[in-house]
Amino acid sequence: NLSPRRTIVATDKCNVCHGFLGTASGSNTLANAFHGGARNIVEACPVCHDPNRASSGNVMTNGVALYESFQAKRFIHGIHSNAFRSSPFTHGNVVAGAFDKSGTLLSAGYFLADVTTSVSGATKVAIPAGTAVAAGSTFDSIAAVMNAAKIAVGAPSTTTTAAAENYAEEVQWPDSNGINCNACHVNNSQYKDQSAVGAMVLKPAGVTDPLQWMVITPKAATCMSCHDGTSAKVGPVLGHVTQWGGAGFGNLSIPAMTQARAFGTLEVCDDCHAPGNGVAAIDQVHNVK
């Protein structure tokens, strides 16, 4: 039974800003295009950016020691909401710790996983997991430390590790006075997250069963792509969505929120936030135009 996905966003709406989806807004050149410019319709995004799409090398920047989900709904909201987030949405961050939107580490952090390099065909650990990173470090200085460590264990002197990409400095929704959700969404699709699948944020070592990978439950995965820290009016958002919303958040939930558990978890966000209900309704608190 092949049923089409519901229409959530429209390529034509994306192109109002992008010019041609698949190229970087403002540059619109092939050299700056994501995925070589080959992904130029919104229907193509979730083919790869599915709920199990998490990076093993991109740590959340809000101080939570989990990998960031690249599920389409989460990373698109995350990239474009940097005017509202407390920390940047990035690609390639390897340090667990709280960063500000300029990409500066606010307090001491640590490398979440081993930093490795290939030397004469063998893999060597340049920086062990858990190695401390000083407050005040930046994505650029962290990359410099990684390069030096790789060279120190025998990597070529020309070794270059790119700094994490800080999307907060590149892309953000331009209107800080209100959120025109319908600039991207169609048929008010933003009012109802119909996903039953959580956004994967941690694949435990040796665990190959996707049902046992750790996830953020579906509604929380969407909301916390923008509400990532303590800046929202509700206060600490992670506590809010788990204590009041019935949501789960990876290994921070007790027991851990696996994909299998997420299928049976009832998020009750709509009790307060359903559009038009007058109690912190999403269309009212977001000042949707």
Coordinates of C-alpha atoms in Angstrom, one line a residue:
N1 CA 0.0 0.0 0.0
L2 CA 1.9 3.0 -1.3
S3 CA 0.4 6.2 0.1
P4 CA 1.9 9.6 -0.7
R5 CA 3.2 11.7 2.1
R6 CA 1.1 14.7 3.1
T7 CA 2.3 18.0 1.7
I8 CA 4.1 19.9 4.4
V9 CA 6.2 22.5 2.7
A10 CA 6.5 23.6 -0.9
T11 CA 9.5 24.0 -3.1
D12 CA 8.1 27.2 -4.6
K13 CA 7.9 28.8 -1.2
C14 CA 11.5 27.8 -0.4
N15 CA 12.6 29.4 -3.6
V16 CA 11.3 32.8 -2.6
C17 CA 14.5 33.1 -0.5
H18 CA 16.7 30.4 -2.1
G19 CA 16.1 31.4 -5.7
F20 CA 16.7 27.8 -6.6
L21 CA 16.6 25.3 -3.8
G22 CA 19.8 23.4 -3.5
T23 CA 21.9 26.5 -3.7
A24 CA 23.0 28.6 -0.7
S25 CA 20.9 31.7 -0.3
G26 CA 22.8 34.9 -1.2
S27 CA 25.4 33.0 -3.3
N28 CA 23.4 30.8 -5.7
T29 CA 26.5 29.3 -7.2
L30 CA 27.3 25.7 -7.7
A31 CA 30.4 25.9 -5.6
N32 CA 28.3 26.9 -2.6
A33 CA 25.4 24.6 -3.3
F34 CA 24.5 21.9 -0.8
H35 CA 24.8 18.4 -2.2
G36 CA 26.2 19.8 -5.4
G37 CA 22.9 21.5 -6.3
A38 CA 21.4 18.1 -7.1
R39 CA 18.7 18.2 -4.3
N40 CA 16.4 20.9 -5.5
I41 CA 12.9 19.8 -4.5
V42 CA 11.7 19.5 -0.9
E43 CA 10.4 16.0 -1.5
A44 CA 14.0 14.9 -1.9
C45 CA 15.1 16.0 1.6
P46 CA 13.5 13.3 3.7
V47 CA 14.7 10.5 1.4
C48 CA 18.1 10.9 3.2
H49 CA 17.2 13.1 6.1
D50 CA 14.9 10.6 7.8
P51 CA 14.4 10.1 11.5
N52 CA 17.4 7.9 11.8
R53 CA 19.7 10.5 10.3
A54 CA 22.1 11.5 13.1
S55 CA 25.7 12.5 12.7
S56 CA 28.3 10.6 14.6
G57 CA 30.4 13.8 14.5
N58 CA 28.0 16.6 15.3
V59 CA 27.4 17.1 19.0
M60 CA 24.5 19.3 20.3
T61 CA 25.8 22.8 21.2
N62 CA 23.4 23.4 24.1
G63 CA 25.5 21.4 26.6
V64 CA 23.7 18.1 26.2
A65 CA 26.1 15.2 25.4
L66 CA 24.1 13.9 22.5
Y67 CA 24.5 13.9 18.7
E68 CA 22.4 16.3 16.7
S69 CA 19.6 14.9 14.6
F70 CA 19.7 15.7 10.9
Q71 CA 16.1 14.6 10.4
A72 CA 14.6 17.0 7.8
K73 CA 12.1 18.7 10.1
R74 CA 14.7 19.2 12.9
F75 CA 17.6 20.5 10.9
I76 CA 15.6 22.8 8.7
H77 CA 14.0 24.4 11.7
G78 CA 17.3 24.4 13.6
I79 CA 19.2 26.1 10.8
H80 CA 16.6 28.8 10.1
S81 CA 15.7 29.5 13.8
N82 CA 19.1 30.8 14.9
A83 CA 17.6 34.2 15.7
F84 CA 15.6 32.4 18.4
R85 CA 17.9 29.6 19.6
S86 CA 20.3 30.0 22.6
S87 CA 23.0 28.0 20.9
P88 CA 24.0 27.6 17.2
F89 CA 22.8 24.7 15.0
T90 CA 26.0 23.4 13.5
H91 CA 27.6 20.8 11.3
G92 CA 30.7 19.1 12.6
N93 CA 30.9 20.1 16.3
V94 CA 32.7 17.4 18.3
V95 CA 32.8 19.0 21.8
A96 CA 30.1 18.5 24.4
G97 CA 29.4 21.8 26.1
A98 CA 27.3 24.9 26.0
F99 CA 28.2 27.3 23.1
D100 CA 26.9 30.8 22.5
K101 CA 25.7 31.7 19.0
S102 CA 29.1 33.0 18.0
G103 CA 30.5 29.5 18.5
T104 CA 32.4 30.3 21.8
L105 CA 32.4 27.6 24.5
L106 CA 30.8 29.2 27.6
S107 CA 32.3 26.8 30.2
A108 CA 34.7 23.9 30.1
G109 CA 33.6 21.1 27.8
Y110 CA 35.1 17.8 26.5
F111 CA 35.6 15.7 23.4
L112 CA 32.6 13.4 23.3
A113 CA 34.3 10.7 21.2
D114 CA 37.9 9.8 20.2
V115 CA 39.5 12.1 17.6
T116 CA 41.3 9.7 15.3
T117 CA 43.5 9.9 12.2
S118 CA 45.0 7.5 9.7
V119 CA 48.8 7.0 9.9
S120 CA 50.3 4.5 7.3
G121 CA 47.0 2.8 7.0
A122 CA 46.4 2.4 10.7
T123 CA 43.9 4.3 12.8
K124 CA 45.5 6.2 15.7
V125 CA 43.7 8.1 18.5
A126 CA 44.9 11.7 18.5
I127 CA 42.6 13.0 21.3
P128 CA 40.9 10.5 23.6
A129 CA 37.2 10.9 24.4
G130 CA 36.7 12.9 27.6
T131 CA 39.7 15.2 27.0
A132 CA 38.8 18.6 28.5
V133 CA 38.3 21.7 26.3
A134 CA 38.8 25.1 28.0
A135 CA 36.0 27.6 28.2
G136 CA 36.5 30.3 25.6
S137 CA 37.5 27.9 22.9
T138 CA 35.9 28.4 19.5
F139 CA 35.1 26.1 16.6
D140 CA 38.2 27.5 14.9
S141 CA 40.5 26.9 17.9
I142 CA 39.1 23.5 18.5
A143 CA 39.9 22.5 14.9
A144 CA 43.4 23.9 15.4
V145 CA 43.9 21.7 18.5
M146 CA 42.6 18.6 16.5
N147 CA 45.0 19.3 13.6
A148 CA 48.0 19.7 16.0
A149 CA 47.1 16.5 17.8
K150 CA 46.8 14.5 14.6
I151 CA 50.1 15.7 13.4
A152 CA 51.7 14.8 16.7
V153 CA 50.7 11.2 16.3
G154 CA 52.1 11.0 12.8
A155 CA 49.6 12.5 10.4
P156 CA 51.0 14.6 7.6
S157 CA 52.0 18.2 8.5
T158 CA 49.4 19.3 5.9
T159 CA 46.6 17.8 7.8
T160 CA 43.6 20.1 7.8
T161 CA 40.5 19.6 9.9
A162 CA 37.7 22.0 9.0
A163 CA 36.0 23.9 11.9
A164 CA 32.4 23.2 12.6
E165 CA 30.0 25.1 10.4
N166 CA 28.1 27.6 12.5
Y167 CA 24.8 28.2 10.8
A168 CA 23.9 30.9 13.3
E169 CA 26.4 33.1 11.5
E170 CA 25.0 32.3 8.1
V171 CA 21.3 31.5 8.0
Q172 CA 18.4 32.7 10.2
W173 CA 14.8 33.6 9.7
P174 CA 14.8 37.3 9.0
D175 CA 11.7 38.4 10.9
S176 CA 12.3 38.5 14.6
N177 CA 8.9 40.2 15.2
G178 CA 6.8 37.2 14.2
I179 CA 7.0 33.9 12.5
N180 CA 5.3 33.5 9.1
C181 CA 5.1 29.7 9.2
N182 CA 3.1 29.8 6.0
A183 CA 6.1 31.2 4.2
C184 CA 7.3 27.6 4.0
H185 CA 4.4 25.4 5.1
V186 CA 1.2 24.7 3.2
N187 CA -2.3 24.0 4.4
N188 CA -1.3 25.0 8.0
S189 CA 0.7 21.8 8.2
Q190 CA 2.7 23.3 11.0
Y191 CA -0.2 23.0 13.4
K192 CA 0.0 19.2 13.7
D193 CA 3.2 17.1 13.9
Q194 CA 1.9 13.8 12.7
S195 CA 5.1 11.9 13.0
A196 CA 5.1 8.7 15.1
V197 CA 8.9 8.2 14.8
G198 CA 11.4 9.8 17.1
A199 CA 14.5 11.7 15.9
M200 CA 17.6 9.6 16.6
V201 CA 20.3 11.3 18.7
L202 CA 22.5 8.4 19.9
K203 CA 23.4 5.0 18.5
P204 CA 24.9 3.0 21.4
A205 CA 28.1 1.1 20.5
G206 CA 27.4 -2.3 19.0
V207 CA 23.6 -1.8 18.8
T208 CA 22.4 -2.5 15.3
D209 CA 18.7 -2.6 16.0
P210 CA 17.2 0.8 15.1
L211 CA 14.4 0.2 17.6
Q212 CA 17.0 0.3 20.4
W213 CA 18.7 3.6 19.2
M214 CA 18.0 6.6 21.4
V215 CA 15.7 9.3 20.2
I216 CA 13.8 12.5 21.0
T217 CA 10.1 11.8 20.8
P218 CA 8.5 13.4 17.7
K219 CA 6.8 16.6 19.0
A220 CA 9.7 17.4 21.3
A221 CA 12.1 16.9 18.4
T222 CA 10.3 19.6 16.4
C223 CA 9.8 22.1 19.2
M224 CA 13.3 21.8 20.6
S225 CA 14.9 22.4 17.3
C226 CA 14.1 26.1 18.0
H227 CA 13.5 26.1 21.8
D228 CA 17.0 24.6 22.5
G229 CA 17.9 26.1 25.8
T230 CA 16.6 28.3 28.7
S231 CA 15.7 31.4 26.7
A232 CA 12.1 30.5 25.9
K233 CA 9.4 31.9 28.2
V234 CA 8.6 28.5 29.6
G235 CA 12.1 28.3 31.2
P236 CA 14.3 25.3 30.9
V237 CA 12.7 23.7 27.8
L238 CA 14.0 20.2 28.3
G239 CA 12.4 19.9 31.7
H240 CA 9.2 21.4 30.4
V241 CA 8.7 19.0 27.5
T242 CA 9.6 15.9 29.6
Q243 CA 7.8 16.8 32.8
W244 CA 4.7 18.5 31.4
G245 CA 4.6 17.2 27.8
G246 CA 5.3 13.5 28.3
A247 CA 8.2 13.7 25.9
G248 CA 11.4 11.7 26.0
F249 CA 14.9 12.9 25.3
G250 CA 17.5 10.2 24.5
N251 CA 19.7 9.0 27.4
L252 CA 18.4 11.8 29.6
S253 CA 15.1 10.0 30.0
I254 CA 14.7 7.3 32.7
P255 CA 14.7 4.7 31.3
A256 CA 16.4 5.9 28.1
M257 CA 14.0 6.9 25.3
T258 CA 14.5 4.3 22.6
Q259 CA 12.7 4.2 19.3
A260 CA 10.7 1.3 20.5
R261 CA 9.6 3.2 23.6
A262 CA 8.8 6.3 21.5
F263 CA 6.2 4.4 19.6
G264 CA 4.3 3.9 22.8
T265 CA 4.9 7.3 24.3
L266 CA 2.0 9.8 24.4
E267 CA 3.1 13.4 24.1
V268 CA 0.4 15.7 25.5
C269 CA 1.7 19.0 24.0
D270 CA -1.6 19.7 22.4
D271 CA -3.4 19.9 25.7
C272 CA -1.9 23.4 26.1
H273 CA -0.4 24.3 22.7
A274 CA -3.0 23.2 20.1
P275 CA -3.8 26.2 17.8
G276 CA -6.8 28.3 18.9
N277 CA -7.3 26.8 22.3
G278 CA -6.2 30.0 24.1
V279 CA -3.7 28.4 26.5
A280 CA -0.3 29.1 25.0
A281 CA -1.6 28.1 21.6
I282 CA 1.2 27.9 19.1
D283 CA -0.5 30.3 16.7
Q284 CA -0.8 32.9 19.4
V285 CA 2.6 32.6 21.2
H286 CA 4.4 32.5 17.9
N287 CA 2.5 35.6 16.6
V288 CA 2.0 33.7 13.4
K289 CA 1.2 36.0 10.6

